PDB file of C-alpha atoms in Angstrom:
ATOM      1  CA  UNK U 158      69.627  32.629   9.976  1.00 96.00           C
ATOM      2  CA  UNK U 159      66.185  30.935  10.063  1.00 97.00           C
ATOM      3  CA  UNK U 160      65.390  29.358  13.471  1.00 98.00           C
ATOM      4  CA  UNK U 161      62.452  27.568  14.939  1.00 98.00           C
ATOM      5  CA  UNK U 162      62.639  27.328  18.721  1.00 98.00           C
ATOM      6  CA  UNK U 163      60.087  25.109  20.430  1.00 98.00           C
ATOM      7  CA  UNK U 164      58.798  25.117  23.998  1.00 98.00           C
ATOM      8  CA  UNK U 165      60.147  22.504  26.431  1.00 98.00           C
ATOM      9  CA  UNK U 166      59.131  18.904  27.268  1.00 98.00           C
ATOM     10  CA  UNK U 167      55.907  18.346  28.908  1.00 98.00           C
ATOM     11  CA  UNK U 168      54.499  15.652  31.247  1.00 98.00           C
ATOM     12  CA  UNK U 169      50.696  15.547  31.501  1.00 98.00           C
ATOM     13  CA  UNK U 170      47.895  13.329  32.754  1.00 98.00           C
ATOM     14  CA  UNK U 171      45.175  11.928  30.434  1.00 98.00           C
ATOM     15  CA  UNK U 172      42.290  14.394  30.078  1.00 98.00           C
ATOM     16  CA  UNK U 173      44.483  17.468  30.674  1.00 98.00           C
ATOM     17  CA  UNK U 174      44.936  20.263  28.073  1.00 98.00           C
ATOM     18  CA  UNK U 175      48.103  21.440  26.525  1.00 98.00           C
ATOM     19  CA  UNK U 176      49.437  24.063  24.188  1.00 98.00           C
ATOM     20  CA  UNK U 177      52.994  23.908  22.866  1.00 98.00           C
ATOM     21  CA  UNK U 178      54.799  26.640  20.884  1.00 98.00           C
ATOM     22  CA  UNK U 179      57.179  27.308  18.242  1.00 98.00           C
ATOM     23  CA  UNK U 180      58.803  30.718  17.662  1.00 98.00           C
ATOM     24  CA  UNK U 181      60.142  31.543  14.248  1.00 98.00           C
ATOM     25  CA  UNK U 182      62.915  34.033  13.695  1.00 98.00           C
ATOM     26  CA  UNK U 183      65.279  35.152  10.899  1.00 98.00           C
ATOM     27  CA  UNK U 184      62.632  35.352   8.216  1.00 97.00           C
ATOM     28  CA  UNK U 185      59.215  36.936   7.508  1.00 97.00           C
ATOM     29  CA  UNK U 186      56.958  34.862   9.718  1.00 97.00           C
ATOM     30  CA  UNK U 187      53.767  35.858   7.797  1.00 96.00           C
ATOM     31  CA  UNK U 188      55.121  34.727   4.439  1.00 95.00           C
ATOM     32  CA  UNK U 189      55.564  31.104   5.123  1.00 96.00           C
ATOM     33  CA  UNK U 190      53.339  28.257   6.152  1.00 97.00           C
ATOM     34  CA  UNK U 191      54.388  26.701   9.471  1.00 97.00           C
ATOM     35  CA  UNK U 192      53.157  23.366  10.684  1.00 95.00           C
ATOM     36  CA  UNK U 193      53.542  20.275  12.874  1.00 98.00           C
ATOM     37  CA  UNK U 194      54.774  16.782  12.452  1.00 98.00           C
ATOM     38  CA  UNK U 195      54.285  13.978  14.933  1.00 98.00           C
ATOM     39  CA  UNK U 196      56.787  11.231  15.690  1.00 98.00           C
ATOM     40  CA  UNK U 197      55.581   8.538  18.024  1.00 98.00           C
ATOM     41  CA  UNK U 198      58.236   6.588  19.977  1.00 97.00           C
ATOM     42  CA  UNK U 199      60.298   4.469  17.665  1.00 97.00           C
ATOM     43  CA  UNK U 200      58.082   5.349  14.654  1.00 98.00           C
ATOM     44  CA  UNK U 201      58.097   7.443  11.485  1.00 98.00           C
ATOM     45  CA  UNK U 202      57.056  11.041  10.602  1.00 98.00           C
ATOM     46  CA  UNK U 203      53.431  11.994  10.336  1.00 98.00           C
ATOM     47  CA  UNK U 204      52.333  15.307   8.935  1.00 98.00           C
ATOM     48  CA  UNK U 205      49.589  16.911  11.087  1.00 98.00           C
ATOM     49  CA  UNK U 206      48.750  20.220   9.550  1.00 98.00           C
ATOM     50  CA  UNK U 207      49.815  23.768   8.678  1.00 97.00           C
ATOM     51  CA  UNK U 208      48.824  27.359   9.205  1.00 97.00           C
ATOM     52  CA  UNK U 209      49.601  30.490   7.025  1.00 96.00           C
ATOM     53  CA  UNK U 210      50.191  33.172   9.632  1.00 96.00           C
ATOM     54  CA  UNK U 211      49.618  35.913   7.001  1.00 93.00           C
ATOM     55  CA  UNK U 212      45.824  35.064   6.813  1.00 94.00           C
ATOM     56  CA  UNK U 213      45.318  32.251   9.209  1.00 95.00           C
ATOM     57  CA  UNK U 214      44.502  29.732   6.536  1.00 95.00           C
ATOM     58  CA  UNK U 215      44.804  26.358   8.239  1.00 97.00           C
ATOM     59  CA  UNK U 216      44.948  22.843   6.702  1.00 96.00           C
ATOM     60  CA  UNK U 217      44.838  19.511   8.645  1.00 97.00           C
ATOM     61  CA  UNK U 218      45.509  16.010   7.762  1.00 97.00           C
ATOM     62  CA  UNK U 219      42.170  14.095   8.099  1.00 97.00           C
ATOM     63  CA  UNK U 220      44.024  11.967  10.644  1.00 97.00           C
ATOM     64  CA  UNK U 221      44.405  14.835  13.028  1.00 98.00           C
ATOM     65  CA  UNK U 222      41.329  17.013  12.121  1.00 98.00           C
ATOM     66  CA  UNK U 223      39.272  17.491  15.299  1.00 97.00           C
ATOM     67  CA  UNK U 224      42.027  16.030  17.496  1.00 98.00           C
ATOM     68  CA  UNK U 225      44.301  19.172  17.735  1.00 98.00           C
ATOM     69  CA  UNK U 226      44.186  22.804  16.969  1.00 98.00           C
ATOM     70  CA  UNK U 227      46.911  24.760  15.099  1.00 98.00           C
ATOM     71  CA  UNK U 228      47.031  28.527  15.615  1.00 98.00           C
ATOM     72  CA  UNK U 229      49.480  31.337  15.261  1.00 98.00           C
ATOM     73  CA  UNK U 230      50.099  34.749  16.818  1.00 97.00           C
ATOM     74  CA  UNK U 231      51.897  36.826  14.150  1.00 96.00           C
ATOM     75  CA  UNK U 232      52.604  39.640  16.456  1.00 97.00           C
ATOM     76  CA  UNK U 233      55.170  37.416  18.302  1.00 98.00           C
ATOM     77  CA  UNK U 234      55.985  35.123  15.365  1.00 98.00           C
ATOM     78  CA  UNK U 235      54.810  32.110  17.204  1.00 98.00           C
ATOM     79  CA  UNK U 236      52.815  29.013  16.172  1.00 98.00           C
ATOM     80  CA  UNK U 237      50.974  26.661  18.490  1.00 98.00           C
ATOM     81  CA  UNK U 238      49.706  23.195  18.687  1.00 98.00           C
ATOM     82  CA  UNK U 239      47.010  22.392  21.362  1.00 98.00           C
ATOM     83  CA  UNK U 240      44.971  19.631  22.758  1.00 98.00           C
ATOM     84  CA  UNK U 241      41.769  20.065  24.847  1.00 98.00           C
ATOM     85  CA  UNK U 242      41.862  16.509  26.242  1.00 98.00           C
ATOM     86  CA  UNK U 243      45.105  14.499  25.959  1.00 98.00           C
ATOM     87  CA  UNK U 244      45.289  10.698  25.604  1.00 98.00           C
ATOM     88  CA  UNK U 245      48.140   8.255  26.439  1.00 98.00           C
ATOM     89  CA  UNK U 246      48.401   7.784  22.620  1.00 98.00           C
ATOM     90  CA  UNK U 247      49.311  11.504  22.286  1.00 98.00           C
ATOM     91  CA  UNK U 248      52.738  10.638  23.690  1.00 98.00           C
ATOM     92  CA  UNK U 249      55.214  11.564  21.041  1.00 98.00           C
ATOM     93  CA  UNK U 250      57.828  14.049  19.856  1.00 98.00           C
ATOM     94  CA  UNK U 251      56.289  16.967  18.066  1.00 98.00           C
ATOM     95  CA  UNK U 252      58.269  18.919  15.484  1.00 98.00           C
ATOM     96  CA  UNK U 253      57.385  22.373  14.095  1.00 98.00           C
ATOM     97  CA  UNK U 254      58.462  22.950  10.502  1.00 98.00           C
ATOM     98  CA  UNK U 255      58.525  25.874   8.202  1.00 98.00           C
ATOM     99  CA  UNK U 256      56.999  25.197   4.768  1.00 97.00           C
ATOM    100  CA  UNK U 257      57.695  27.325   1.764  1.00 90.00           C
ATOM    101  CA  UNK U 258      54.600  29.204   0.548  1.00 80.00           C
ATOM    102  CA  UNK U 259      54.161  28.787  -3.170  1.00 74.00           C
ATOM    103  CA  UNK U 260      53.032  27.195  -5.122  1.00 86.00           C
ATOM    104  CA  UNK U 261      52.938  24.199  -2.918  1.00 91.00           C
ATOM    105  CA  UNK U 262      54.148  23.835   0.691  1.00 92.00           C
ATOM    106  CA  UNK U 263      57.508  22.153   1.191  1.00 94.00           C
ATOM    107  CA  UNK U 264      59.282  21.707   4.504  1.00 97.00           C
ATOM    108  CA  UNK U 265      62.583  23.501   4.517  1.00 96.00           C
ATOM    109  CA  UNK U 266      63.407  23.977   8.286  1.00 97.00           C
ATOM    110  CA  UNK U 267      62.605  22.093  11.455  1.00 98.00           C
ATOM    111  CA  UNK U 268      62.431  23.003  15.091  1.00 98.00           C
ATOM    112  CA  UNK U 269      64.281  21.001  17.793  1.00 98.00           C
ATOM    113  CA  UNK U 270      61.222  19.138  18.791  1.00 98.00           C
ATOM    114  CA  UNK U 271      58.991  19.072  21.983  1.00 98.00           C
ATOM    115  CA  UNK U 272      58.522  15.736  23.747  1.00 98.00           C
ATOM    116  CA  UNK U 273      55.025  15.286  25.117  1.00 98.00           C
ATOM    117  CA  UNK U 274      54.451  12.381  27.575  1.00 98.00           C
ATOM    118  CA  UNK U 275      50.896  11.553  28.736  1.00 98.00           C
ATOM    119  CA  UNK U 276      50.710   9.214  31.542  1.00 98.00           C
ATOM    120  CA  UNK U 277      48.582   8.614  34.616  1.00 96.00           C
TER     121      UNK U 277
ATOM    122  CA  UNK L 114      45.586  10.338   0.999  1.00 96.00           C
ATOM    123  CA  UNK L 115      48.612   9.750  -1.277  1.00 98.00           C
ATOM    124  CA  UNK L 116      50.332   6.746   0.188  1.00 98.00           C
ATOM    125  CA  UNK L 117      54.232   6.854  -0.173  1.00 98.00           C
ATOM    126  CA  UNK L 118      55.942   3.518  -0.109  1.00 98.00           C
ATOM    127  CA  UNK L 119      59.640   3.122   0.585  1.00 98.00           C
ATOM    128  CA  UNK L 120      61.932   0.233   0.033  1.00 98.00           C
ATOM    129  CA  UNK L 121      63.775  -1.280   1.626  1.00 98.00           C
ATOM    130  CA  UNK L 122      62.846  -0.447   5.111  1.00 98.00           C
ATOM    131  CA  UNK L 123      66.302  -1.441   6.449  1.00 98.00           C
ATOM    132  CA  UNK L 124      69.472  -0.952   4.494  1.00 98.00           C
ATOM    133  CA  UNK L 125      72.781  -2.310   5.908  1.00 98.00           C
ATOM    134  CA  UNK L 126      75.658  -0.855   3.895  1.00 97.00           C
ATOM    135  CA  UNK L 127      79.405  -1.130   3.814  1.00 97.00           C
ATOM    136  CA  UNK L 128      81.390   2.037   4.249  1.00 97.00           C
ATOM    137  CA  UNK L 129      82.412   3.580   0.910  1.00 97.00           C
ATOM    138  CA  UNK L 130      79.815   1.438  -1.067  1.00 97.00           C
ATOM    139  CA  UNK L 131      76.774   3.042  -2.755  1.00 97.00           C
ATOM    140  CA  UNK L 132      73.187   2.945  -1.370  1.00 98.00           C
ATOM    141  CA  UNK L 133      69.810   3.344  -3.004  1.00 98.00           C
ATOM    142  CA  UNK L 134      66.340   3.956  -1.557  1.00 98.00           C
ATOM    143  CA  UNK L 135      63.184   3.708  -3.600  1.00 98.00           C
ATOM    144  CA  UNK L 136      59.989   5.822  -2.960  1.00 98.00           C
ATOM    145  CA  UNK L 137      56.748   5.109  -4.843  1.00 98.00           C
ATOM    146  CA  UNK L 138      53.621   7.170  -4.618  1.00 98.00           C
ATOM    147  CA  UNK L 139      50.069   6.020  -5.067  1.00 98.00           C
ATOM    148  CA  UNK L 140      49.310   9.037  -7.432  1.00 98.00           C
ATOM    149  CA  UNK L 141      51.372  11.050  -9.773  1.00 98.00           C
ATOM    150  CA  UNK L 142      53.190  13.859  -7.935  1.00 98.00           C
ATOM    151  CA  UNK L 143      53.280  16.191 -10.960  1.00 98.00           C
ATOM    152  CA  UNK L 144      51.512  19.411  -9.998  1.00 96.00           C
ATOM    153  CA  UNK L 145      49.542  21.625 -12.448  1.00 95.00           C
ATOM    154  CA  UNK L 146      52.568  24.018 -12.533  1.00 95.00           C
ATOM    155  CA  UNK L 147      54.777  21.235 -14.088  1.00 96.00           C
ATOM    156  CA  UNK L 148      56.802  20.738 -10.956  1.00 96.00           C
ATOM    157  CA  UNK L 149      57.005  17.558  -8.899  1.00 97.00           C
ATOM    158  CA  UNK L 150      56.917  18.165  -5.115  1.00 97.00           C
ATOM    159  CA  UNK L 151      58.924  15.195  -3.949  1.00 97.00           C
ATOM    160  CA  UNK L 152      61.421  15.744  -0.990  1.00 98.00           C
ATOM    161  CA  UNK L 153      63.967  13.660   0.913  1.00 98.00           C
ATOM    162  CA  UNK L 154      64.774  14.107   4.616  1.00 98.00           C
ATOM    163  CA  UNK L 155      67.483  12.582   6.676  1.00 98.00           C
ATOM    164  CA  UNK L 156      67.004  12.011  10.383  1.00 98.00           C
ATOM    165  CA  UNK L 157      70.202  11.148  12.375  1.00 98.00           C
ATOM    166  CA  UNK L 158      69.808   9.399  15.691  1.00 97.00           C
ATOM    167  CA  UNK L 159      68.571  11.713  18.352  1.00 97.00           C
ATOM    168  CA  UNK L 160      68.209  14.670  15.892  1.00 98.00           C
ATOM    169  CA  UNK L 161      65.522  16.615  14.118  1.00 98.00           C
ATOM    170  CA  UNK L 162      65.044  15.688  10.466  1.00 98.00           C
ATOM    171  CA  UNK L 163      66.769  17.872   7.796  1.00 98.00           C
ATOM    172  CA  UNK L 164      65.988  18.245   4.193  1.00 98.00           C
ATOM    173  CA  UNK L 165      68.455  16.887   1.648  1.00 98.00           C
ATOM    174  CA  UNK L 166      66.598  17.066  -1.670  1.00 98.00           C
ATOM    175  CA  UNK L 167      63.669  19.129  -2.845  1.00 97.00           C
ATOM    176  CA  UNK L 168      61.562  18.901  -6.047  1.00 96.00           C
ATOM    177  CA  UNK L 169      62.984  15.362  -6.897  1.00 98.00           C
ATOM    178  CA  UNK L 170      66.587  16.350  -7.564  1.00 98.00           C
ATOM    179  CA  UNK L 171      67.646  19.575  -6.058  1.00 97.00           C
ATOM    180  CA  UNK L 172      70.249  19.398  -3.257  1.00 98.00           C
ATOM    181  CA  UNK L 173      69.893  21.625  -0.294  1.00 97.00           C
ATOM    182  CA  UNK L 174      72.664  24.008   0.602  1.00 96.00           C
ATOM    183  CA  UNK L 175      75.403  22.229   2.563  1.00 97.00           C
ATOM    184  CA  UNK L 176      74.347  18.640   1.488  1.00 98.00           C
ATOM    185  CA  UNK L 177      77.203  16.712   0.324  1.00 97.00           C
ATOM    186  CA  UNK L 178      77.250  15.895  -3.446  1.00 96.00           C
ATOM    187  CA  UNK L 179      77.352  12.142  -2.707  1.00 98.00           C
ATOM    188  CA  UNK L 180      73.571  12.533  -2.221  1.00 98.00           C
ATOM    189  CA  UNK L 181      71.349  12.602  -5.431  1.00 98.00           C
ATOM    190  CA  UNK L 182      67.753  12.335  -6.165  1.00 98.00           C
ATOM    191  CA  UNK L 183      66.022  11.254  -9.326  1.00 98.00           C
ATOM    192  CA  UNK L 184      62.692  10.009 -10.706  1.00 98.00           C
ATOM    193  CA  UNK L 185      59.435  11.179 -12.091  1.00 98.00           C
ATOM    194  CA  UNK L 186      55.682  10.658 -11.807  1.00 97.00           C
ATOM    195  CA  UNK L 187      55.322   8.076  -9.184  1.00 98.00           C
ATOM    196  CA  UNK L 188      58.722   6.523  -8.907  1.00 98.00           C
ATOM    197  CA  UNK L 189      61.659   8.192  -7.112  1.00 98.00           C
ATOM    198  CA  UNK L 190      65.069   7.213  -5.878  1.00 98.00           C
ATOM    199  CA  UNK L 191      67.531   8.654  -3.350  1.00 98.00           C
ATOM    200  CA  UNK L 192      71.254   7.554  -4.008  1.00 98.00           C
ATOM    201  CA  UNK L 193      74.274   7.856  -1.760  1.00 98.00           C
ATOM    202  CA  UNK L 194      77.325   7.365  -4.014  1.00 98.00           C
ATOM    203  CA  UNK L 195      79.746   6.333  -1.197  1.00 98.00           C
ATOM    204  CA  UNK L 196      78.160   5.894   2.288  1.00 98.00           C
ATOM    205  CA  UNK L 197      80.091   7.554   5.066  1.00 97.00           C
ATOM    206  CA  UNK L 198      79.624   6.854   8.805  1.00 97.00           C
ATOM    207  CA  UNK L 199      77.729  10.142   9.360  1.00 97.00           C
ATOM    208  CA  UNK L 200      75.054   8.980   6.819  1.00 98.00           C
ATOM    209  CA  UNK L 201      73.663   6.579   9.432  1.00 98.00           C
ATOM    210  CA  UNK L 202      70.012   7.380  10.202  1.00 98.00           C
ATOM    211  CA  UNK L 203      66.494   7.113   8.814  1.00 98.00           C
ATOM    212  CA  UNK L 204      65.559   8.563   5.389  1.00 98.00           C
ATOM    213  CA  UNK L 205      62.045   9.714   4.431  1.00 98.00           C
ATOM    214  CA  UNK L 206      60.536  10.821   1.301  1.00 98.00           C
ATOM    215  CA  UNK L 207      57.614  13.255   1.343  1.00 98.00           C
ATOM    216  CA  UNK L 208      55.113  14.429  -1.169  1.00 98.00           C
ATOM    217  CA  UNK L 209      53.938  17.990  -1.172  1.00 96.00           C
ATOM    218  CA  UNK L 210      51.789  17.948  -4.340  1.00 97.00           C
ATOM    219  CA  UNK L 211      48.521  16.760  -2.859  1.00 97.00           C
ATOM    220  CA  UNK L 212      46.711  17.604   0.440  1.00 95.00           C
ATOM    221  CA  UNK L 213      47.390  16.183   3.025  1.00 96.00           C
ATOM    222  CA  UNK L 214      51.140  16.118   2.594  1.00 97.00           C
ATOM    223  CA  UNK L 215      52.404  12.585   3.396  1.00 98.00           C
ATOM    224  CA  UNK L 216      55.732  10.830   4.368  1.00 98.00           C
ATOM    225  CA  UNK L 217      56.929   7.485   3.516  1.00 98.00           C
ATOM    226  CA  UNK L 218      57.577   4.953   6.263  1.00 98.00           C
ATOM    227  CA  UNK L 219      61.196   5.548   6.478  1.00 98.00           C
ATOM    228  CA  UNK L 220      64.356   3.582   5.518  1.00 98.00           C
ATOM    229  CA  UNK L 221      66.924   2.922   8.203  1.00 98.00           C
ATOM    230  CA  UNK L 222      70.522   3.033   6.855  1.00 98.00           C
ATOM    231  CA  UNK L 223      73.084   1.335   8.979  1.00 98.00           C
ATOM    232  CA  UNK L 224      76.700   0.322   8.594  1.00 96.00           C
ATOM    233  CA  UNK L 225      77.402  -3.472   8.221  1.00 94.00           C
TER     234      UNK L 225
END
């Protein structure tokens, strides 16, 4: 059974750094893209970017390029989303999502979500 | 970016009646391999999204057959043949043909 298990909720102050995680199991972690989707409070879904753990190929939405970093550690089947300096506007639910690998990435499984709250 | 435009944004429906959601893309979603990478997702209140339909019209495992997807090129539709109480939530289309991947704004389905 494919499972994506995300790290727990976070409360941070503006300017702090943060790294959240998503551990995949039940499939070959290096054979699928894995990525992140943002959902701000009461709003829709926004695709942020993905990484292919097999070769670390990473693609970002222009809206998020330079704002976050997506990485993965294939030795522990875990993907990460990190910020170097959080803003209040980063407050949102963040979902990790597995994407099929070829020929085009399509989301097929989702994590349970990680709520990030940034407040002074 | 490819813009995905859904309508309506709010859809009150009567139990047992059909419902239809439209999704239009700003560019053709036909990929060079001949496939069209248009998916539909359901997000029930308080839950993670789940995929219902992939490549326009293919239902995922476990999805009731009252859900169906259709369309081509830039114009797509999700239909629910007879709405049930468990169908309440927000429905999103998403394209995977072009970088970056993009979602529609979402359509909120509620019971009248």
